[in-house]
PDB file of C-alpha atoms in Angstrom:
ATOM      1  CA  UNK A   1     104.255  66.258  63.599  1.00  0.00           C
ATOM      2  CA  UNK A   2     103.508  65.732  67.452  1.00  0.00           C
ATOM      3  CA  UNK A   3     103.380  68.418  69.838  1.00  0.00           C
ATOM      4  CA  UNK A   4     103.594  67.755  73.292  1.00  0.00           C
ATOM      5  CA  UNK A   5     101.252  69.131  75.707  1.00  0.00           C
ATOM      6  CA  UNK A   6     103.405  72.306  76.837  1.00  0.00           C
ATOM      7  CA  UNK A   7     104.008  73.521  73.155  1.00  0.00           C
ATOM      8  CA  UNK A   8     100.545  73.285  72.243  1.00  0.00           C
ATOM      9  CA  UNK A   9      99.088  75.008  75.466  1.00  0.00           C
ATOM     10  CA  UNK A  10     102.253  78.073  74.481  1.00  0.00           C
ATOM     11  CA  UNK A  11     100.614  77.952  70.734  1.00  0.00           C
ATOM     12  CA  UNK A  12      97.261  78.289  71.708  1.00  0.00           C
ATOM     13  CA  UNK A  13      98.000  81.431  74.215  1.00  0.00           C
ATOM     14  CA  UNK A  14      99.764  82.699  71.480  1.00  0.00           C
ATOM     15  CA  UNK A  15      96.600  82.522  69.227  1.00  0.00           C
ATOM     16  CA  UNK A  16      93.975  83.749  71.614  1.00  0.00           C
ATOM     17  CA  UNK A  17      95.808  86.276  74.512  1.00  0.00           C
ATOM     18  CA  UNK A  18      93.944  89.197  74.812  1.00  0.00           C
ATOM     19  CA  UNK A  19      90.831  88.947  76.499  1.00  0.00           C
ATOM     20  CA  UNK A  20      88.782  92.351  76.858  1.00  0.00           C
ATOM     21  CA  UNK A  21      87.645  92.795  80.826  1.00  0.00           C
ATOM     22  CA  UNK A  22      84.030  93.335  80.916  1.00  0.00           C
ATOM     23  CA  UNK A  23      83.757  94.764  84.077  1.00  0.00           C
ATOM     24  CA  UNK A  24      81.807  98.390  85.178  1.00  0.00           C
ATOM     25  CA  UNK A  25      84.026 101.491  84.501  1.00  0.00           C
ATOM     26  CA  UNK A  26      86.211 101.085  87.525  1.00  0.00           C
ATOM     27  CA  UNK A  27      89.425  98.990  86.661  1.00  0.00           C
ATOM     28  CA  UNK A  28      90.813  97.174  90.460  1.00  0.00           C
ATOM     29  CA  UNK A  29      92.906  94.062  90.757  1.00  0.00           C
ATOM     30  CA  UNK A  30      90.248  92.521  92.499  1.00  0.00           C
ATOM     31  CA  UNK A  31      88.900  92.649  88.482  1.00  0.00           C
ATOM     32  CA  UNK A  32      91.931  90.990  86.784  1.00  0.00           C
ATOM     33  CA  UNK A  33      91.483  88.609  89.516  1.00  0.00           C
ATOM     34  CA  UNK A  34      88.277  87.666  88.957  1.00  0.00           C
ATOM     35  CA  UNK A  35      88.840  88.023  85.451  1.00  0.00           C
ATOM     36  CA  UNK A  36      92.128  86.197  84.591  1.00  0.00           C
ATOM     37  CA  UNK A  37      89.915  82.882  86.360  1.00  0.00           C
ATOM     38  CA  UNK A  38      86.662  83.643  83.948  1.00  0.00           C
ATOM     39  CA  UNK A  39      89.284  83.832  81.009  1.00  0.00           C
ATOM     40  CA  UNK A  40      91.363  80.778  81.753  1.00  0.00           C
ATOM     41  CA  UNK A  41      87.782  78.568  82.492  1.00  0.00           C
ATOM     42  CA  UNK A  42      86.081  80.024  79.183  1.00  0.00           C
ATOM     43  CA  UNK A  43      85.000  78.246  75.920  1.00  0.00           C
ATOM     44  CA  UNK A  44      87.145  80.471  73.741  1.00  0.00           C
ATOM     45  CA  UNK A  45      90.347  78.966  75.790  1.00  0.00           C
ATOM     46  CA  UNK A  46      89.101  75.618  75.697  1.00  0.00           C
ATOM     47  CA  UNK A  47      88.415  75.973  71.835  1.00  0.00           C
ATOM     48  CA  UNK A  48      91.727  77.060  71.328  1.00  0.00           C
ATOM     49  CA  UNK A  49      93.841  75.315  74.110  1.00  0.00           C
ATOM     50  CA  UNK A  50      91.859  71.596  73.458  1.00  0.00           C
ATOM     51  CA  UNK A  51      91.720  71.346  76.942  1.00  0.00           C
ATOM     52  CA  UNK A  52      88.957  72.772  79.472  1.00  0.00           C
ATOM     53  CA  UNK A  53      90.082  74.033  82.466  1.00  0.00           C
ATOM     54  CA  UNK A  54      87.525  74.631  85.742  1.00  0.00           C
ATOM     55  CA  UNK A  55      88.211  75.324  89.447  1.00  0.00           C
ATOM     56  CA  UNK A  56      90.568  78.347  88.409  1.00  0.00           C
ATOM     57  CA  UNK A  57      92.228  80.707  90.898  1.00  0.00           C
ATOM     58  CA  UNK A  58      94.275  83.853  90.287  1.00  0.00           C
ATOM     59  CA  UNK A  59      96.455  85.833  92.854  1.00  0.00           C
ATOM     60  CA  UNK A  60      95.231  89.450  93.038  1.00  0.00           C
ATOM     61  CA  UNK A  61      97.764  91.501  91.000  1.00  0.00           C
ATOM     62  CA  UNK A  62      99.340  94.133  93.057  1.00  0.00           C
ATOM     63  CA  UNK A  63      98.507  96.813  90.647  1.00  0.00           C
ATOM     64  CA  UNK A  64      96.924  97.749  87.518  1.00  0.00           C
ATOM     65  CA  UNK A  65     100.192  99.003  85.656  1.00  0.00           C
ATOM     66  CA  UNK A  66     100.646  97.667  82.107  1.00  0.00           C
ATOM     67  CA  UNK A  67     102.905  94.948  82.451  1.00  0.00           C
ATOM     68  CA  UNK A  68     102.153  93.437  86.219  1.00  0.00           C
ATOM     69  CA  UNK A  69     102.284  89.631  85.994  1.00  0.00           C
ATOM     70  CA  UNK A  70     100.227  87.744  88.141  1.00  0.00           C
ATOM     71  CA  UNK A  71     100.025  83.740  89.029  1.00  0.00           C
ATOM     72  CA  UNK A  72      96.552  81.696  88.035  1.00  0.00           C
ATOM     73  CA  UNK A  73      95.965  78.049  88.676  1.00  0.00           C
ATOM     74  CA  UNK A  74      93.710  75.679  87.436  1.00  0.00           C
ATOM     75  CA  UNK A  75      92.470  72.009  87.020  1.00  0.00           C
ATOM     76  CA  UNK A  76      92.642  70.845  82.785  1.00  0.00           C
ATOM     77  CA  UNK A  77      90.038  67.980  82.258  1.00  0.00           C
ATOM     78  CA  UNK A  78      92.328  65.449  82.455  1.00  0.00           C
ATOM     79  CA  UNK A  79      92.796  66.035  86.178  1.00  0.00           C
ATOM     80  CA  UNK A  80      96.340  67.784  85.916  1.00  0.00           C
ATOM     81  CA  UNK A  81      96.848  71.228  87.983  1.00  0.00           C
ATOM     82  CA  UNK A  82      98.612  73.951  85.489  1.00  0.00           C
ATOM     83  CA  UNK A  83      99.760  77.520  86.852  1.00  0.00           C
ATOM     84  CA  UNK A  84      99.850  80.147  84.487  1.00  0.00           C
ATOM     85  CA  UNK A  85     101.140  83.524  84.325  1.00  0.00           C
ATOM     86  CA  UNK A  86      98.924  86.291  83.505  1.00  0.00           C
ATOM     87  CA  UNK A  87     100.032  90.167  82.557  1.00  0.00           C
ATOM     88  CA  UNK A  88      98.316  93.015  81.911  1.00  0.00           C
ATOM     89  CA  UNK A  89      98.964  94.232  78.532  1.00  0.00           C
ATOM     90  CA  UNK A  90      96.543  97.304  78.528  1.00  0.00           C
ATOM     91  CA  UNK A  91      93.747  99.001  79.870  1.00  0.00           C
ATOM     92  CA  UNK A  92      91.103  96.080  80.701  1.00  0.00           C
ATOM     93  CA  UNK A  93      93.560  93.375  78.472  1.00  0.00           C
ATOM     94  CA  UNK A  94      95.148  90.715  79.545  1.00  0.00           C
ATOM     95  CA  UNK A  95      97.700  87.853  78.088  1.00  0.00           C
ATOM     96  CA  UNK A  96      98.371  84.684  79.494  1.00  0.00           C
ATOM     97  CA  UNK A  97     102.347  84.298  78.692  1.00  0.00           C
ATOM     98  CA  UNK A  98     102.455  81.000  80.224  1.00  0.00           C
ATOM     99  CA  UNK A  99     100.830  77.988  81.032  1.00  0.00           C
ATOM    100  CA  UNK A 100     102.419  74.218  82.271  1.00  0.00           C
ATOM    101  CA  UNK A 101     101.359  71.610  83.727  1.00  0.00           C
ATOM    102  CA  UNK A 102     102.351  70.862  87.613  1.00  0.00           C
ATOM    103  CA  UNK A 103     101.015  67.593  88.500  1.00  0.00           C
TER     104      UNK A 103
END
């Protein structure tokens, strides 16, 4: 059976999309930022996903509500730039819900 490259990227969030923050006691955006860019350039994701992805940027979300979405990018190490959606699915959680390539 062959996947292509968007379907297994969906699968592999599916598999691994909570991430625990491990920041001080004080939740801010400015920590799902930083955190949503540690996440998508970790080992775990690049365990699951098959691909490793470096350089990563995430907007600042504008709050810390359960269920703000925020946009990520990243380099995969292939060279292709993917944007990904990331929400916050708790307190200190996060999901990515989407991932595709963009170039």
């Amino acid at each position: 059976m062959k996947v292509n490259r968007t379907r297994k990227i969906c699968l592999a969030f599916s598999a691994l999309s909570l991430v625990t923050l491990t920041t001080a006691c004080s939740t801010s955006p400015k920590n799902y930022k930083s955190e949503g860019e540690k996440f998508l350039e970790s080992n775990d994701l690049t365990k699951s996903a098959g691909y490793h992805y470096k350089y990563a940027l995430c907007d600042q979300p504008q709050s810390i509500q359960v269920g703000t979405q925020y946009a990520c990018s990243a380099t995969d190490n292939d060279g292709n730039s993917w944007e990904f959606i990331i929400e916050i699915t708790g307190d200190r959680e996060l999901t990515v819900v989407s991932g595709k390539v963009v170039r």
